[in-house]
């Protein structure tokens, strides 16, 4: 799944378009004809999780408070990664589906995944271009967790806790809507190494090309992750 136009890939939209391609269950025919299932599985209003075994960000990361429209305004954190190499990824969303004519269809999951390498990729390999590669990855998240994170910096480019949310470094990381004077984290001074990333998010945006080795898009009955 690649965007070679150099534009912006918005997963919340692309997932909504991709969902009908995965509907192989005959009992979902009525929902498909109405287009209701595809709309309901749009990640615009459905929280989802994003996880990866290892993430290497040669240009570091940035984060700032923001507001996400999910039907009601919700405070979230925008986490921007200028360039990311990931060893595997799983995007998982689950939602209860109900249609006026068909009735309750239960909970369905949409999973977008690219598997981890058989031999775990090192931070150096990910930073040099191996694995899943993404440019200007921005997550609108309620929580971002990691088993371990190492944020490198230097005297000339230190990590700054309390950086202006609208600073050039924040914008360079992909965070375009930072409010002047708002609290931010600027850790763009060196390589960031993250192990076992897990984000609870409402949206993910990519500006540029994304390379997904062995991409799988699947629909499953029940709350079943990748």
PDB file of C-alpha atoms in Angstrom:
ATOM      1  CA  UNK A   1       0.000   0.000   0.000  1.00  0.00           C
ATOM      2  CA  UNK A   2       2.013   2.953  -1.244  1.00  0.00           C
ATOM      3  CA  UNK A   3       1.259   6.569  -2.001  1.00  0.00           C
ATOM      4  CA  UNK A   4       3.652   7.616  -4.745  1.00  0.00           C
ATOM      5  CA  UNK A   5       2.089  11.011  -5.269  1.00  0.00           C
ATOM      6  CA  UNK A   6       4.084  12.590  -2.471  1.00  0.00           C
ATOM      7  CA  UNK A   7       0.854  13.825  -0.890  1.00  0.00           C
ATOM      8  CA  UNK A   8      -0.773  13.071   2.430  1.00  0.00           C
ATOM      9  CA  UNK A   9      -2.010   9.639   3.445  1.00  0.00           C
ATOM     10  CA  UNK A  10      -4.804   9.836   6.024  1.00  0.00           C
ATOM     11  CA  UNK A  11      -5.416   6.381   7.472  1.00  0.00           C
ATOM     12  CA  UNK A  12      -8.781   7.363   8.868  1.00  0.00           C
ATOM     13  CA  UNK A  13      -9.932   7.932   5.260  1.00  0.00           C
ATOM     14  CA  UNK A  14      -8.009   5.179   3.487  1.00  0.00           C
ATOM     15  CA  UNK A  15      -9.282   2.571   5.930  1.00  0.00           C
ATOM     16  CA  UNK A  16     -12.871   3.588   5.182  1.00  0.00           C
ATOM     17  CA  UNK A  17     -12.227   3.091   1.475  1.00  0.00           C
ATOM     18  CA  UNK A  18     -10.338  -0.158   1.953  1.00  0.00           C
ATOM     19  CA  UNK A  19     -12.894  -1.823   4.243  1.00  0.00           C
ATOM     20  CA  UNK A  20     -15.318  -3.019   1.490  1.00  0.00           C
ATOM     21  CA  UNK A  21     -12.487  -4.944  -0.177  1.00  0.00           C
ATOM     22  CA  UNK A  22     -12.208  -7.141   2.905  1.00  0.00           C
ATOM     23  CA  UNK A  23     -15.915  -8.008   3.207  1.00  0.00           C
ATOM     24  CA  UNK A  24     -15.928 -11.686   2.281  1.00  0.00           C
ATOM     25  CA  UNK A  25     -18.725 -12.747   4.611  1.00  0.00           C
ATOM     26  CA  UNK A  26     -22.024 -13.369   2.795  1.00  0.00           C
ATOM     27  CA  UNK A  27     -24.079 -12.255   5.776  1.00  0.00           C
ATOM     28  CA  UNK A  28     -22.661  -8.730   5.366  1.00  0.00           C
ATOM     29  CA  UNK A  29     -24.120  -8.279   1.864  1.00  0.00           C
ATOM     30  CA  UNK A  30     -26.927  -5.947   2.940  1.00  0.00           C
ATOM     31  CA  UNK A  31     -24.496  -3.716   4.815  1.00  0.00           C
ATOM     32  CA  UNK A  32     -22.217  -3.620   1.781  1.00  0.00           C
ATOM     33  CA  UNK A  33     -25.067  -2.589  -0.521  1.00  0.00           C
ATOM     34  CA  UNK A  34     -26.018   0.258   1.782  1.00  0.00           C
ATOM     35  CA  UNK A  35     -22.399   1.309   2.236  1.00  0.00           C
ATOM     36  CA  UNK A  36     -23.100   1.507   5.952  1.00  0.00           C
ATOM     37  CA  UNK A  37     -20.383  -0.839   7.136  1.00  0.00           C
ATOM     38  CA  UNK A  38     -17.651   1.062   5.336  1.00  0.00           C
ATOM     39  CA  UNK A  39     -18.851   4.339   6.820  1.00  0.00           C
ATOM     40  CA  UNK A  40     -19.113   2.908  10.307  1.00  0.00           C
ATOM     41  CA  UNK A  41     -15.589   1.530  10.174  1.00  0.00           C
ATOM     42  CA  UNK A  42     -14.116   4.882   9.234  1.00  0.00           C
ATOM     43  CA  UNK A  43     -11.453   5.707  11.819  1.00  0.00           C
ATOM     44  CA  UNK A  44     -12.593   9.323  11.966  1.00  0.00           C
ATOM     45  CA  UNK A  45     -14.858   8.603  14.942  1.00  0.00           C
ATOM     46  CA  UNK A  46     -13.564   5.226  16.090  1.00  0.00           C
ATOM     47  CA  UNK A  47     -10.615   4.934  18.471  1.00  0.00           C
ATOM     48  CA  UNK A  48      -7.935   2.532  17.299  1.00  0.00           C
ATOM     49  CA  UNK A  49      -4.618   1.172  18.466  1.00  0.00           C
ATOM     50  CA  UNK A  50      -1.287   1.305  16.678  1.00  0.00           C
ATOM     51  CA  UNK A  51       1.565  -0.889  17.811  1.00  0.00           C
ATOM     52  CA  UNK A  52       5.057  -1.748  16.613  1.00  0.00           C
ATOM     53  CA  UNK A  53       7.898  -3.868  17.957  1.00  0.00           C
ATOM     54  CA  UNK A  54      10.655  -1.322  17.338  1.00  0.00           C
ATOM     55  CA  UNK A  55      10.610   2.248  16.034  1.00  0.00           C
ATOM     56  CA  UNK A  56      13.716   4.181  15.026  1.00  0.00           C
ATOM     57  CA  UNK A  57      13.328   7.916  14.403  1.00  0.00           C
ATOM     58  CA  UNK A  58      16.601   9.417  13.072  1.00  0.00           C
ATOM     59  CA  UNK A  59      15.195  12.940  13.410  1.00  0.00           C
ATOM     60  CA  UNK A  60      13.712  12.403  16.862  1.00  0.00           C
ATOM     61  CA  UNK A  61      10.116  13.110  17.883  1.00  0.00           C
ATOM     62  CA  UNK A  62       7.925  16.013  19.004  1.00  0.00           C
ATOM     63  CA  UNK A  63       4.672  16.161  20.958  1.00  0.00           C
ATOM     64  CA  UNK A  64       2.070  18.814  21.792  1.00  0.00           C
ATOM     65  CA  UNK A  65      -1.425  18.997  23.253  1.00  0.00           C
ATOM     66  CA  UNK A  66      -4.172  19.339  20.679  1.00  0.00           C
ATOM     67  CA  UNK A  67      -7.938  18.928  20.215  1.00  0.00           C
ATOM     68  CA  UNK A  68      -9.417  16.151  18.085  1.00  0.00           C
ATOM     69  CA  UNK A  69     -12.965  16.220  16.688  1.00  0.00           C
ATOM     70  CA  UNK A  70     -14.418  12.767  17.352  1.00  0.00           C
ATOM     71  CA  UNK A  71     -18.047  13.822  17.400  1.00  0.00           C
ATOM     72  CA  UNK A  72     -17.207  15.678  20.596  1.00  0.00           C
ATOM     73  CA  UNK A  73     -14.018  17.651  21.132  1.00  0.00           C
ATOM     74  CA  UNK A  74     -11.411  15.552  22.901  1.00  0.00           C
ATOM     75  CA  UNK A  75      -8.051  16.670  24.213  1.00  0.00           C
ATOM     76  CA  UNK A  76      -5.269  14.538  22.822  1.00  0.00           C
ATOM     77  CA  UNK A  77      -1.565  14.603  22.177  1.00  0.00           C
ATOM     78  CA  UNK A  78      -0.167  15.068  18.691  1.00  0.00           C
ATOM     79  CA  UNK A  79       3.028  13.064  18.390  1.00  0.00           C
ATOM     80  CA  UNK A  80       5.093  13.894  15.311  1.00  0.00           C
ATOM     81  CA  UNK A  81       7.908  11.754  13.915  1.00  0.00           C
ATOM     82  CA  UNK A  82       9.751  13.367  10.963  1.00  0.00           C
ATOM     83  CA  UNK A  83      11.035  10.003   9.697  1.00  0.00           C
ATOM     84  CA  UNK A  84      10.328   6.572  11.117  1.00  0.00           C
ATOM     85  CA  UNK A  85      11.548   3.058  10.500  1.00  0.00           C
ATOM     86  CA  UNK A  86       9.339   0.407  12.104  1.00  0.00           C
ATOM     87  CA  UNK A  87       9.855  -3.310  12.600  1.00  0.00           C
ATOM     88  CA  UNK A  88       6.264  -4.408  12.043  1.00  0.00           C
ATOM     89  CA  UNK A  89       3.031  -2.516  12.596  1.00  0.00           C
ATOM     90  CA  UNK A  90      -0.547  -3.302  13.605  1.00  0.00           C
ATOM     91  CA  UNK A  91      -3.432  -0.850  13.292  1.00  0.00           C
ATOM     92  CA  UNK A  92      -6.554  -2.250  14.966  1.00  0.00           C
ATOM     93  CA  UNK A  93     -10.061  -0.782  15.222  1.00  0.00           C
ATOM     94  CA  UNK A  94     -13.184  -2.467  16.593  1.00  0.00           C
ATOM     95  CA  UNK A  95     -16.773  -1.240  16.492  1.00  0.00           C
ATOM     96  CA  UNK A  96     -20.270  -2.542  17.103  1.00  0.00           C
ATOM     97  CA  UNK A  97     -22.293  -2.506  13.891  1.00  0.00           C
ATOM     98  CA  UNK A  98     -26.065  -2.082  13.760  1.00  0.00           C
ATOM     99  CA  UNK A  99     -28.279  -1.439  10.747  1.00  0.00           C
ATOM    100  CA  UNK A 100     -31.953  -0.400  10.681  1.00  0.00           C
ATOM    101  CA  UNK A 101     -33.062  -3.260   8.428  1.00  0.00           C
ATOM    102  CA  UNK A 102     -30.530  -5.982   9.202  1.00  0.00           C
ATOM    103  CA  UNK A 103     -30.302  -5.327  12.947  1.00  0.00           C
ATOM    104  CA  UNK A 104     -27.377  -5.937  15.302  1.00  0.00           C
ATOM    105  CA  UNK A 105     -24.366  -7.363  13.457  1.00  0.00           C
ATOM    106  CA  UNK A 106     -22.161  -7.524  16.523  1.00  0.00           C
ATOM    107  CA  UNK A 107     -18.617  -6.261  16.915  1.00  0.00           C
ATOM    108  CA  UNK A 108     -16.292  -6.210  13.910  1.00  0.00           C
ATOM    109  CA  UNK A 109     -12.573  -5.488  13.727  1.00  0.00           C
ATOM    110  CA  UNK A 110     -10.533  -3.953  10.951  1.00  0.00           C
ATOM    111  CA  UNK A 111      -6.816  -4.753  11.049  1.00  0.00           C
ATOM    112  CA  UNK A 112      -4.044  -3.258   8.925  1.00  0.00           C
ATOM    113  CA  UNK A 113      -0.739  -4.996   9.477  1.00  0.00           C
ATOM    114  CA  UNK A 114       2.777  -5.417   8.201  1.00  0.00           C
ATOM    115  CA  UNK A 115       4.641  -8.206  10.053  1.00  0.00           C
ATOM    116  CA  UNK A 116       7.830  -7.981  12.061  1.00  0.00           C
ATOM    117  CA  UNK A 117      11.006  -9.179  10.372  1.00  0.00           C
ATOM    118  CA  UNK A 118      11.896 -12.828  11.028  1.00  0.00           C
ATOM    119  CA  UNK A 119      15.247 -11.616  12.298  1.00  0.00           C
ATOM    120  CA  UNK A 120      14.619  -8.547  14.499  1.00  0.00           C
ATOM    121  CA  UNK A 121      15.841  -5.368  12.846  1.00  0.00           C
ATOM    122  CA  UNK A 122      18.267  -3.189  14.771  1.00  0.00           C
ATOM    123  CA  UNK A 123      17.799   0.521  15.341  1.00  0.00           C
ATOM    124  CA  UNK A 124      20.588   1.216  12.868  1.00  0.00           C
ATOM    125  CA  UNK A 125      18.984  -0.938  10.172  1.00  0.00           C
ATOM    126  CA  UNK A 126      15.600   0.733  10.637  1.00  0.00           C
ATOM    127  CA  UNK A 127      17.189   4.188  10.542  1.00  0.00           C
ATOM    128  CA  UNK A 128      19.023   3.304   7.320  1.00  0.00           C
ATOM    129  CA  UNK A 129      15.862   2.305   5.440  1.00  0.00           C
ATOM    130  CA  UNK A 130      14.987  -1.288   6.286  1.00  0.00           C
ATOM    131  CA  UNK A 131      11.554  -2.360   7.505  1.00  0.00           C
ATOM    132  CA  UNK A 132       8.443  -0.222   7.233  1.00  0.00           C
ATOM    133  CA  UNK A 133       9.396   3.349   6.351  1.00  0.00           C
ATOM    134  CA  UNK A 134       7.197   6.406   6.922  1.00  0.00           C
ATOM    135  CA  UNK A 135       7.743  10.159   6.631  1.00  0.00           C
ATOM    136  CA  UNK A 136       6.129  12.727   8.945  1.00  0.00           C
ATOM    137  CA  UNK A 137       3.999  10.302  10.883  1.00  0.00           C
ATOM    138  CA  UNK A 138       1.614  12.221  13.175  1.00  0.00           C
ATOM    139  CA  UNK A 139      -0.571  10.451  15.738  1.00  0.00           C
ATOM    140  CA  UNK A 140      -3.506  12.083  17.511  1.00  0.00           C
ATOM    141  CA  UNK A 141      -3.403   9.958  20.639  1.00  0.00           C
ATOM    142  CA  UNK A 142      -4.884   9.719  24.120  1.00  0.00           C
ATOM    143  CA  UNK A 143      -1.917   7.630  25.250  1.00  0.00           C
ATOM    144  CA  UNK A 144       1.438   6.638  23.790  1.00  0.00           C
ATOM    145  CA  UNK A 145       3.317   3.927  25.668  1.00  0.00           C
ATOM    146  CA  UNK A 146       6.610   2.129  25.178  1.00  0.00           C
ATOM    147  CA  UNK A 147       8.505  -0.567  27.051  1.00  0.00           C
ATOM    148  CA  UNK A 148      11.619   1.557  26.554  1.00  0.00           C
ATOM    149  CA  UNK A 149      12.416   4.834  24.836  1.00  0.00           C
ATOM    150  CA  UNK A 150      15.776   6.485  24.307  1.00  0.00           C
ATOM    151  CA  UNK A 151      15.745  10.123  23.174  1.00  0.00           C
ATOM    152  CA  UNK A 152      19.197  11.194  22.078  1.00  0.00           C
ATOM    153  CA  UNK A 153      20.265  14.840  21.859  1.00  0.00           C
ATOM    154  CA  UNK A 154      23.339  17.058  21.921  1.00  0.00           C
ATOM    155  CA  UNK A 155      24.453  20.315  23.527  1.00  0.00           C
ATOM    156  CA  UNK A 156      23.670  22.182  20.329  1.00  0.00           C
ATOM    157  CA  UNK A 157      20.259  20.465  19.901  1.00  0.00           C
ATOM    158  CA  UNK A 158      18.991  19.520  23.385  1.00  0.00           C
ATOM    159  CA  UNK A 159      15.683  17.905  24.217  1.00  0.00           C
ATOM    160  CA  UNK A 160      13.303  20.609  25.453  1.00  0.00           C
ATOM    161  CA  UNK A 161      10.378  19.847  27.771  1.00  0.00           C
ATOM    162  CA  UNK A 162       8.037  22.832  27.611  1.00  0.00           C
ATOM    163  CA  UNK A 163       8.960  23.888  24.084  1.00  0.00           C
ATOM    164  CA  UNK A 164       6.523  26.154  22.222  1.00  0.00           C
ATOM    165  CA  UNK A 165       3.986  23.991  20.426  1.00  0.00           C
ATOM    166  CA  UNK A 166       4.272  26.147  17.287  1.00  0.00           C
ATOM    167  CA  UNK A 167       8.078  26.193  17.058  1.00  0.00           C
ATOM    168  CA  UNK A 168       9.864  25.398  13.773  1.00  0.00           C
ATOM    169  CA  UNK A 169      11.079  22.050  15.121  1.00  0.00           C
ATOM    170  CA  UNK A 170       7.529  21.052  16.027  1.00  0.00           C
ATOM    171  CA  UNK A 171       6.247  22.008  12.589  1.00  0.00           C
ATOM    172  CA  UNK A 172       9.161  20.168  11.009  1.00  0.00           C
ATOM    173  CA  UNK A 173       8.034  17.024  12.832  1.00  0.00           C
ATOM    174  CA  UNK A 174       4.610  17.336  11.201  1.00  0.00           C
ATOM    175  CA  UNK A 175       2.658  19.056  13.991  1.00  0.00           C
ATOM    176  CA  UNK A 176       1.011  21.886  12.056  1.00  0.00           C
ATOM    177  CA  UNK A 177      -1.709  22.966  14.493  1.00  0.00           C
ATOM    178  CA  UNK A 178       0.336  23.658  17.613  1.00  0.00           C
ATOM    179  CA  UNK A 179      -1.149  26.589  19.551  1.00  0.00           C
ATOM    180  CA  UNK A 180       1.307  29.449  20.304  1.00  0.00           C
ATOM    181  CA  UNK A 181       2.379  29.304  23.934  1.00  0.00           C
ATOM    182  CA  UNK A 182       1.049  25.788  24.424  1.00  0.00           C
ATOM    183  CA  UNK A 183       3.201  23.126  26.104  1.00  0.00           C
ATOM    184  CA  UNK A 184       5.247  20.858  23.875  1.00  0.00           C
ATOM    185  CA  UNK A 185       8.086  18.341  23.888  1.00  0.00           C
ATOM    186  CA  UNK A 186      10.889  18.962  21.386  1.00  0.00           C
ATOM    187  CA  UNK A 187      13.099  15.876  21.146  1.00  0.00           C
ATOM    188  CA  UNK A 188      14.195  16.375  17.553  1.00  0.00           C
ATOM    189  CA  UNK A 189      17.901  16.761  18.349  1.00  0.00           C
ATOM    190  CA  UNK A 190      18.903  13.174  17.660  1.00  0.00           C
ATOM    191  CA  UNK A 191      17.886   9.563  17.089  1.00  0.00           C
ATOM    192  CA  UNK A 192      14.913   8.281  19.087  1.00  0.00           C
ATOM    193  CA  UNK A 193      14.773   4.536  19.757  1.00  0.00           C
ATOM    194  CA  UNK A 194      11.404   3.148  20.907  1.00  0.00           C
ATOM    195  CA  UNK A 195      10.709  -0.463  21.883  1.00  0.00           C
ATOM    196  CA  UNK A 196       7.210  -1.975  21.974  1.00  0.00           C
ATOM    197  CA  UNK A 197       5.292   1.110  20.946  1.00  0.00           C
ATOM    198  CA  UNK A 198       1.560   1.125  21.733  1.00  0.00           C
ATOM    199  CA  UNK A 199      -0.663   4.121  20.980  1.00  0.00           C
ATOM    200  CA  UNK A 200      -4.377   4.596  21.673  1.00  0.00           C
ATOM    201  CA  UNK A 201      -5.327   7.045  18.935  1.00  0.00           C
ATOM    202  CA  UNK A 202      -8.123   8.728  16.999  1.00  0.00           C
ATOM    203  CA  UNK A 203      -6.176   9.583  13.868  1.00  0.00           C
ATOM    204  CA  UNK A 204      -2.902   9.054  12.049  1.00  0.00           C
ATOM    205  CA  UNK A 205      -1.544  11.157   9.193  1.00  0.00           C
ATOM    206  CA  UNK A 206       1.399  10.522   6.889  1.00  0.00           C
ATOM    207  CA  UNK A 207       2.844  13.237   4.662  1.00  0.00           C
ATOM    208  CA  UNK A 208       4.814  11.453   1.972  1.00  0.00           C
ATOM    209  CA  UNK A 209       5.457   7.878   0.907  1.00  0.00           C
ATOM    210  CA  UNK A 210       4.860   4.889   3.162  1.00  0.00           C
ATOM    211  CA  UNK A 211       6.380   1.483   2.401  1.00  0.00           C
ATOM    212  CA  UNK A 212       4.506  -1.479   3.911  1.00  0.00           C
ATOM    213  CA  UNK A 213       6.178  -4.878   3.330  1.00  0.00           C
ATOM    214  CA  UNK A 214       3.666  -7.764   3.126  1.00  0.00           C
ATOM    215  CA  UNK A 215       0.653  -5.539   3.803  1.00  0.00           C
ATOM    216  CA  UNK A 216      -2.492  -7.264   5.079  1.00  0.00           C
ATOM    217  CA  UNK A 217      -5.929  -5.634   5.445  1.00  0.00           C
ATOM    218  CA  UNK A 218      -8.436  -7.882   7.153  1.00  0.00           C
ATOM    219  CA  UNK A 219     -11.933  -7.811   8.621  1.00  0.00           C
ATOM    220  CA  UNK A 220     -12.774 -10.091  11.544  1.00  0.00           C
ATOM    221  CA  UNK A 221     -15.913 -10.800  13.559  1.00  0.00           C
ATOM    222  CA  UNK A 222     -15.346  -9.794  17.174  1.00  0.00           C
ATOM    223  CA  UNK A 223     -12.693  -7.661  18.834  1.00  0.00           C
ATOM    224  CA  UNK A 224      -9.649  -9.410  17.375  1.00  0.00           C
ATOM    225  CA  UNK A 225      -6.360  -7.609  16.857  1.00  0.00           C
ATOM    226  CA  UNK A 226      -3.586  -8.403  14.338  1.00  0.00           C
TER     227      UNK A 226
END
